[in-house]
CSV table of C-alpha atoms in Angstrom, one decimal:
chain,number,residue,atom,x,y,z
A,1,MET,CA,57.1,22.1,-80.3
A,2,LEU,CA,54.4,21.4,-77.8
A,3,LEU,CA,51.8,24.1,-77.1
A,4,GLN,CA,51.5,24.9,-73.4
A,5,PRO,CA,48.0,25.8,-72.1
A,6,LYS,CA,47.6,29.4,-71.0
A,7,ILE,CA,47.5,30.0,-67.3
A,8,CYS,CA,45.8,33.1,-65.8
A,9,GLN,CA,48.3,35.2,-64.0
A,10,THR,CA,45.9,37.8,-62.6
A,11,SER,CA,45.0,37.8,-59.0
A,12,ARG,CA,41.3,37.7,-60.0
A,13,GLY,CA,41.8,34.4,-61.9
A,14,CYS,CA,40.4,33.6,-65.3
A,15,ALA,CA,37.5,35.6,-66.4
A,16,HIS,CA,36.1,32.8,-68.6
A,17,LYS,CA,36.2,29.6,-66.7
A,18,PRO,CA,34.8,26.5,-68.6
A,19,ARG,CA,31.3,25.6,-67.6
A,20,THR,CA,32.0,22.1,-66.7
A,21,TRP,CA,28.4,21.3,-66.0
A,22,LEU,CA,27.7,21.8,-69.7
A,23,LEU,CA,30.8,20.1,-70.9
A,24,GLN,CA,31.1,17.1,-68.6
A,25,ASN,CA,32.0,14.0,-70.4
A,26,ASN,CA,29.6,11.2,-69.5
A,27,SER,CA,30.8,8.7,-72.1
A,28,GLN,CA,33.6,7.1,-70.2
A,29,GLN,CA,33.3,3.3,-70.2
A,30,GLN,CA,32.7,1.9,-66.8
A,31,PRO,CA,33.3,-1.8,-65.9
A,32,ALA,CA,30.2,-3.9,-66.2
A,33,PRO,CA,28.4,-4.4,-62.9
A,34,SER,CA,28.3,-7.8,-61.4
A,35,TRP,CA,24.5,-7.9,-61.5
A,36,LEU,CA,24.3,-7.2,-65.2
A,37,PRO,CA,23.4,-10.9,-66.1
A,38,PHE,CA,20.3,-10.5,-64.0
A,39,ALA,CA,19.3,-7.1,-65.5
A,40,PRO,CA,17.2,-8.5,-68.4
A,41,TRP,CA,15.1,-10.6,-66.0
A,42,ALA,CA,14.6,-7.7,-63.6
A,43,PHE,CA,13.6,-5.5,-66.5
A,44,VAL,CA,11.0,-7.9,-67.8
A,45,LEU,CA,9.6,-8.4,-64.3
A,46,LEU,CA,9.2,-4.7,-63.8
A,47,TRP,CA,7.7,-4.3,-67.2
A,48,SER,CA,5.3,-7.1,-66.7
A,49,ALA,CA,4.1,-5.8,-63.4
A,50,GLY,CA,3.2,-2.5,-64.9
A,51,TYR,CA,0.1,-3.8,-66.5
A,52,GLY,CA,-1.5,-5.1,-63.3
A,53,VAL,CA,-0.5,-2.0,-61.3
A,54,ALA,CA,-1.9,0.3,-64.0
A,55,LYS,CA,-5.2,-1.7,-63.8
A,56,LEU,CA,-5.2,-1.0,-60.1
A,57,SER,CA,-4.5,2.7,-60.6
A,58,LEU,CA,-7.5,3.0,-62.9
A,59,GLU,CA,-9.8,2.2,-60.1
A,60,TYR,CA,-9.0,5.6,-58.6
A,61,THR,CA,-8.3,7.8,-61.7
A,62,THR,CA,-8.9,8.0,-65.4
A,63,PRO,CA,-6.5,6.8,-68.1
A,64,LEU,CA,-5.4,10.2,-69.4
A,65,ASN,CA,-5.0,11.5,-65.8
A,66,LEU,CA,-2.9,8.5,-65.0
A,67,LEU,CA,-0.8,9.1,-68.1
A,68,ALA,CA,-0.2,12.7,-67.1
A,69,LEU,CA,0.7,11.7,-63.5
A,70,ARG,CA,3.3,9.2,-64.8
A,71,PHE,CA,4.9,11.7,-67.1
A,72,ILE,CA,4.9,14.6,-64.7
A,73,PHE,CA,6.6,12.8,-61.8
A,74,THR,CA,9.0,10.9,-64.0
A,75,ALA,CA,10.1,14.2,-65.7
A,76,LEU,CA,10.6,15.8,-62.2
A,77,ILE,CA,12.8,13.0,-61.0
A,78,LEU,CA,14.8,12.8,-64.2
A,79,GLY,CA,15.2,16.6,-64.2
A,80,VAL,CA,16.7,16.5,-60.7
A,81,ALA,CA,19.0,13.7,-61.7
A,82,VAL,CA,20.2,15.5,-64.8
A,83,MET,CA,20.9,18.7,-62.8
A,84,LEU,CA,22.8,16.8,-60.0
A,85,MET,CA,24.8,14.9,-62.6
A,86,ARG,CA,25.4,18.0,-64.6
A,87,ILE,CA,24.4,16.4,-67.8
A,88,ARG,CA,24.3,18.4,-71.0
A,89,LEU,CA,20.9,18.5,-72.7
A,90,PRO,CA,20.8,17.6,-76.4
A,91,GLY,CA,20.7,20.1,-79.3
A,92,TRP,CA,17.7,20.9,-81.4
A,93,GLN,CA,18.3,18.2,-84.0
A,94,ILE,CA,18.5,15.5,-81.4
A,95,ILE,CA,15.5,17.0,-79.6
A,96,LYS,CA,13.4,16.6,-82.8
A,97,ILE,CA,14.3,12.9,-82.9
A,98,ASN,CA,13.4,12.5,-79.2
A,99,ILE,CA,10.0,14.2,-79.8
A,100,ILE,CA,9.2,11.6,-82.5
A,101,VAL,CA,10.4,8.8,-80.3
A,102,ALA,CA,8.4,10.1,-77.3
A,103,THR,CA,5.2,10.4,-79.4
A,104,PHE,CA,5.3,6.7,-80.3
A,105,ILE,CA,6.9,5.1,-77.2
A,106,HIS,CA,5.4,7.2,-74.4
A,107,VAL,CA,2.3,9.1,-75.5
A,108,LEU,CA,0.8,6.7,-78.0
A,109,HIS,CA,2.0,3.5,-76.3
A,110,PHE,CA,1.1,4.2,-72.7
A,111,GLY,CA,-1.9,6.2,-73.6
A,112,MET,CA,-3.4,3.3,-75.6
A,113,VAL,CA,-2.5,0.8,-72.9
A,114,TYR,CA,-4.2,2.8,-70.2
A,115,VAL,CA,-7.3,3.6,-72.3
A,116,GLY,CA,-7.5,-0.1,-73.3
A,117,LEU,CA,-7.4,-1.2,-69.7
A,118,ALA,CA,-10.0,1.4,-68.8
A,119,LEU,CA,-12.3,0.0,-71.6
A,120,GLY,CA,-12.2,-3.4,-70.0
A,121,ALA,CA,-9.3,-5.2,-71.6
A,122,SER,CA,-7.5,-7.5,-69.2
A,123,ALA,CA,-4.0,-6.8,-68.1
A,124,GLY,CA,-3.1,-10.3,-69.3
A,125,VAL,CA,-4.3,-9.6,-72.9
A,126,ILE,CA,-2.4,-6.2,-73.0
A,127,ALA,CA,0.7,-8.0,-71.7
A,128,LEU,CA,0.3,-10.7,-74.4
A,129,PHE,CA,0.4,-8.0,-77.1
A,130,ALA,CA,3.4,-6.4,-75.5
A,131,ALA,CA,5.3,-9.7,-75.8
A,132,SER,CA,5.1,-9.4,-79.6
A,133,GLN,CA,7.3,-6.3,-79.6
A,134,PRO,CA,10.4,-8.1,-80.8
A,135,ILE,CA,8.4,-9.4,-83.8
A,136,LEU,CA,7.0,-6.0,-84.6
A,137,VAL,CA,10.3,-4.3,-84.1
A,138,GLU,CA,11.9,-6.6,-86.7
A,139,LEU,CA,9.0,-6.1,-89.0
A,140,ALA,CA,9.4,-2.3,-88.7
A,141,ALA,CA,13.2,-2.8,-89.3
A,142,SER,CA,12.4,-4.7,-92.5
A,143,LEU,CA,10.2,-1.9,-93.7
A,144,PHE,CA,12.8,0.7,-92.9
A,145,ARG,CA,15.4,-1.3,-94.8
A,146,ARG,CA,12.9,-1.7,-97.7
A,147,LYS,CA,13.4,-5.5,-97.6
A,148,PRO,CA,10.6,-8.0,-97.4
A,149,PRO,CA,10.2,-9.7,-94.0
A,150,HIS,CA,11.4,-13.2,-93.7
A,151,LEU,CA,9.0,-16.2,-93.6
A,152,VAL,CA,10.0,-17.0,-90.0
A,153,LEU,CA,9.1,-13.5,-88.9
A,154,MET,CA,5.7,-13.7,-90.5
A,155,LEU,CA,5.0,-17.1,-89.1
A,156,GLY,CA,5.9,-15.9,-85.6
A,157,LEU,CA,3.6,-12.9,-86.1
A,158,VAL,CA,0.7,-15.1,-87.1
A,159,MET,CA,1.3,-17.4,-84.1
A,160,GLY,CA,1.3,-14.4,-81.8
A,161,MET,CA,-1.9,-13.0,-83.3
A,162,VAL,CA,-3.7,-16.4,-83.2
A,163,GLY,CA,-2.6,-16.8,-79.5
A,164,ALA,CA,-3.9,-13.3,-78.7
A,165,VAL,CA,-7.3,-14.1,-80.3
A,166,TRP,CA,-7.4,-17.4,-78.4
A,167,VAL,CA,-7.0,-15.6,-75.1
A,168,ILE,CA,-9.5,-12.9,-76.0
A,169,VAL,CA,-12.1,-15.5,-76.8
A,170,ALA,CA,-11.3,-17.6,-73.8
A,171,ARG,CA,-11.8,-14.5,-71.6
A,172,ASP,CA,-15.0,-13.6,-73.3
A,173,GLU,CA,-13.5,-10.2,-74.3
A,174,PHE,CA,-14.7,-10.3,-78.0
A,175,GLU,CA,-17.7,-8.0,-77.6
A,176,GLY,CA,-18.2,-4.4,-76.7
A,177,GLN,CA,-15.7,-2.1,-75.1
A,178,ALA,CA,-13.4,-5.0,-74.0
A,179,LEU,CA,-12.7,-5.9,-77.6
A,180,LEU,CA,-12.0,-2.2,-78.4
A,181,GLY,CA,-9.7,-2.2,-75.4
A,182,ALA,CA,-7.8,-5.2,-76.7
A,183,LEU,CA,-7.4,-3.5,-80.1
A,184,MET,CA,-6.0,-0.5,-78.3
A,185,GLY,CA,-3.5,-2.9,-76.6
A,186,PHE,CA,-2.3,-4.0,-80.1
A,187,GLY,CA,-2.1,-0.5,-81.3
A,188,ALA,CA,0.0,0.4,-78.2
A,189,VAL,CA,2.6,-2.3,-79.0
A,190,VAL,CA,2.7,-1.1,-82.7
A,191,GLY,CA,3.4,2.4,-81.5
A,192,LEU,CA,6.1,1.1,-79.1
A,193,SER,CA,7.7,-0.9,-81.9
A,194,ILE,CA,7.7,1.9,-84.4
A,195,GLY,CA,9.3,4.3,-81.8
A,196,THR,CA,11.9,1.7,-80.9
A,197,ALA,CA,12.8,1.0,-84.5
A,198,TYR,CA,13.0,4.8,-85.2
A,199,GLU,CA,15.2,5.4,-82.2
A,200,ARG,CA,17.6,2.6,-83.1
A,201,ARG,CA,17.8,3.7,-86.7
A,202,HIS,CA,18.6,7.4,-86.0
A,203,LYS,CA,20.6,6.7,-82.8
A,204,PRO,CA,20.3,10.2,-81.1
A,205,GLY,CA,23.6,11.3,-79.6
A,206,GLY,CA,24.2,12.9,-76.2
A,207,HIS,CA,23.7,11.4,-72.8
A,208,PRO,CA,20.8,8.9,-72.6
A,209,LEU,CA,19.4,10.6,-69.4
A,210,GLY,CA,19.3,13.9,-71.2
A,211,ASN,CA,17.4,12.3,-74.1
A,212,TYR,CA,14.9,10.6,-71.7
A,213,LEU,CA,14.3,13.9,-69.9
A,214,VAL,CA,13.4,15.6,-73.2
A,215,GLN,CA,11.1,12.7,-74.0
A,216,TYR,CA,9.3,12.9,-70.7
A,217,LEU,CA,9.0,16.7,-70.7
A,218,TYR,CA,7.4,16.5,-74.2
A,219,ALA,CA,5.1,13.7,-73.1
A,220,ALA,CA,4.0,15.7,-70.0
A,221,ALA,CA,3.5,18.8,-72.1
A,222,VAL,CA,1.2,16.8,-74.4
A,223,SER,CA,-0.6,14.6,-71.9
A,224,VAL,CA,-1.5,17.3,-69.3
A,225,PRO,CA,-3.5,19.6,-71.6
A,226,LEU,CA,-5.1,16.5,-73.2
A,227,ALA,CA,-6.2,15.1,-69.8
A,228,LEU,CA,-7.6,18.4,-68.7
A,229,LEU,CA,-9.5,18.9,-72.0
A,230,VAL,CA,-10.9,15.4,-72.3
A,231,GLU,CA,-11.4,14.3,-68.7
A,232,GLY,CA,-10.7,17.2,-66.4
A,233,VAL,CA,-9.1,16.4,-63.0
A,234,GLN,CA,-10.4,13.0,-61.8
A,235,ILE,CA,-8.0,11.8,-59.1
A,236,ASP,CA,-9.0,10.0,-55.9
A,237,PRO,CA,-6.0,10.4,-53.6
A,238,ASP,CA,-6.4,6.9,-52.2
A,239,PRO,CA,-3.3,5.3,-50.7
A,240,ASN,CA,-3.6,2.5,-53.3
A,241,LEU,CA,-3.3,5.1,-56.1
A,242,ILE,CA,-0.3,6.7,-54.4
A,243,MET,CA,1.5,3.4,-54.1
A,244,ALA,CA,0.5,2.4,-57.7
A,245,VAL,CA,1.7,5.6,-59.3
A,246,SER,CA,4.8,5.5,-57.2
A,247,TYR,CA,5.6,2.1,-58.6
A,248,LEU,CA,4.8,3.2,-62.2
A,249,VAL,CA,7.2,6.1,-61.8
A,250,ILE,CA,10.0,4.7,-59.7
A,251,GLY,CA,9.8,1.0,-60.5
A,252,ASN,CA,8.4,0.9,-64.0
A,253,ALA,CA,9.9,4.1,-65.5
A,254,ILE,CA,12.9,5.2,-63.4
A,255,THR,CA,14.3,1.8,-62.4
A,256,GLY,CA,13.3,0.3,-65.8
A,257,VAL,CA,15.1,3.1,-67.6
A,258,PHE,CA,18.1,2.7,-65.4
A,259,LEU,CA,18.3,-1.0,-66.2
A,260,LEU,CA,17.7,-0.3,-69.9
A,261,LEU,CA,20.4,2.3,-70.1
A,262,THR,CA,22.9,0.1,-68.2
A,263,MET,CA,22.2,-2.7,-70.7
A,264,VAL,CA,22.6,-0.4,-73.6
A,265,ARG,CA,25.9,0.9,-72.2
A,266,HIS,CA,27.3,-2.5,-71.8
A,267,GLY,CA,25.9,-4.1,-74.9
A,268,ALA,CA,23.4,-6.4,-73.1
A,269,LEU,CA,20.2,-4.9,-74.5
A,270,SER,CA,19.7,-7.8,-76.9
A,271,LYS,CA,19.2,-10.2,-73.9
A,272,VAL,CA,16.0,-8.4,-73.0
A,273,THR,CA,14.3,-9.6,-76.2
A,274,SER,CA,15.4,-13.1,-75.4
A,275,VAL,CA,13.1,-13.2,-72.3
A,276,MET,CA,10.2,-11.2,-73.7
A,277,PHE,CA,8.3,-14.4,-74.1
A,278,LEU,CA,7.8,-14.4,-70.3
A,279,VAL,CA,5.8,-11.2,-70.3
A,280,PRO,CA,2.3,-12.7,-71.0
A,281,GLY,CA,2.6,-15.3,-68.2
A,282,LEU,CA,4.2,-12.9,-65.7
A,283,GLY,CA,1.7,-10.1,-66.6
A,284,ALA,CA,-1.2,-12.4,-66.0
A,285,LEU,CA,0.2,-13.8,-62.8
A,286,ILE,CA,0.9,-10.3,-61.4
A,287,ALA,CA,-2.5,-9.0,-62.5
A,288,TRP,CA,-4.1,-11.9,-60.5
A,289,LEU,CA,-2.1,-11.0,-57.4
A,290,VAL,CA,-2.7,-7.2,-57.7
A,291,VAL,CA,-6.3,-6.9,-58.9
A,292,GLY,CA,-7.6,-10.5,-58.7
A,293,GLU,CA,-7.8,-10.8,-62.4
A,294,ALA,CA,-7.8,-14.6,-63.0
A,295,MET,CA,-6.7,-16.1,-66.3
A,296,PRO,CA,-9.0,-19.0,-67.2
A,297,PRO,CA,-7.3,-22.3,-67.9
A,298,ALA,CA,-8.6,-22.3,-71.5
A,299,ALA,CA,-6.6,-19.1,-72.1
A,300,TRP,CA,-3.2,-20.6,-71.3
A,301,PRO,CA,-2.7,-22.5,-74.6
A,302,GLY,CA,-3.1,-19.2,-76.4
A,303,ILE,CA,-0.5,-17.6,-74.1
A,304,MET,CA,1.9,-20.5,-74.8
A,305,LEU,CA,1.3,-20.2,-78.6
A,306,ALA,CA,2.1,-16.5,-78.6
A,307,ALA,CA,5.2,-17.1,-76.5
A,308,ALA,CA,6.3,-19.8,-79.0
A,309,GLY,CA,5.9,-17.3,-81.8
A,310,VAL,CA,8.2,-14.9,-80.1
A,311,LEU,CA,10.7,-17.7,-79.4
A,312,LEU,CA,10.5,-18.7,-83.1
A,313,VAL,CA,11.4,-15.2,-84.3
A,314,LEU,CA,14.2,-14.8,-81.7
A,315,TYR,CA,16.0,-18.1,-82.3
A,316,GLY,CA,14.6,-19.3,-85.6
A,317,GLY,CA,16.8,-16.7,-87.5
A,318,ARG,CA,19.9,-18.5,-86.3
A,319,LEU,CA,18.8,-21.6,-88.2
A,320,THR,CA,17.9,-19.7,-91.4
A,321,GLY,CA,20.9,-17.4,-91.3
A,322,GLN,CA,18.6,-14.3,-91.1
A,323,ARG,CA,18.9,-11.5,-88.7
A,324,SER,CA,16.7,-12.0,-85.7
A,325,ALA,CA,14.8,-9.5,-83.7
A,326,LYS,CA,17.8,-9.1,-81.4
A,327,SER,CA,19.8,-7.4,-84.0
A,328,SER,CA,20.2,-3.7,-84.2
A,329,ILE,CA,18.4,-1.7,-86.8
């Protein structure tokens, strides 16, 4: 016997209508867009450009102020999108996961990137460290699995670090605040890698946009008081700053997140790591175009060595039968 749904017979209708904006199912599979094969390349381009644009922004504001601006405006835009799409926000257990993820990926990562740039580290050096993310993510995964990292992974990491030191020396950034800024860049990618590994391991449920909104709200709640306490309000409302922050929010955060979520939804996220070796070169080129930051010829062998280390980890695992950095955690 089939149970028939109850239908309200009163003239006033049902007293308890379902709140569809809370219960909307956003998990229906959509066909892959035709531009999906180009998404990893677009994502890496947007990511690489962020370093030079951030360097430009810091000519008109301070690092923690820039961090707060990024999180505030991104949270506002995501909040509007979540309301318009009627996306249900995650529960407390998932919120706790998102807070940990946001601490590493957003607050620590971008905070250390911006402080490192403000201390004098070049955008090219910061981008060089960022390219080592697939290596560090796989290293973090090995630690989470309580298994020793493979020899190929360690060799790739050594190649990346030697390449980074090469570039730092070639750019004469091994003294004073510039060296500290470069170390901040390395710390930033470590934070990003830990946050990425943690998020993949715990796989928070719910709609991705809802999770990202929680992350950016938390990041804004942390960064705004920190900026006010440490730096005060130091913002020069120059058109260059407005354009730069607009890019960091719309191009780097919003569009980047859209591409990332699309690739996650259609199983193409692993292709991003396969082109991460392009980040140092692209980052250096865009920094030269945006802020006139030239990379000396003597530094390019170091960039190529670091890129080779990333390629070794990404594809060397196929030859050894080990899991590569493209695998899930």
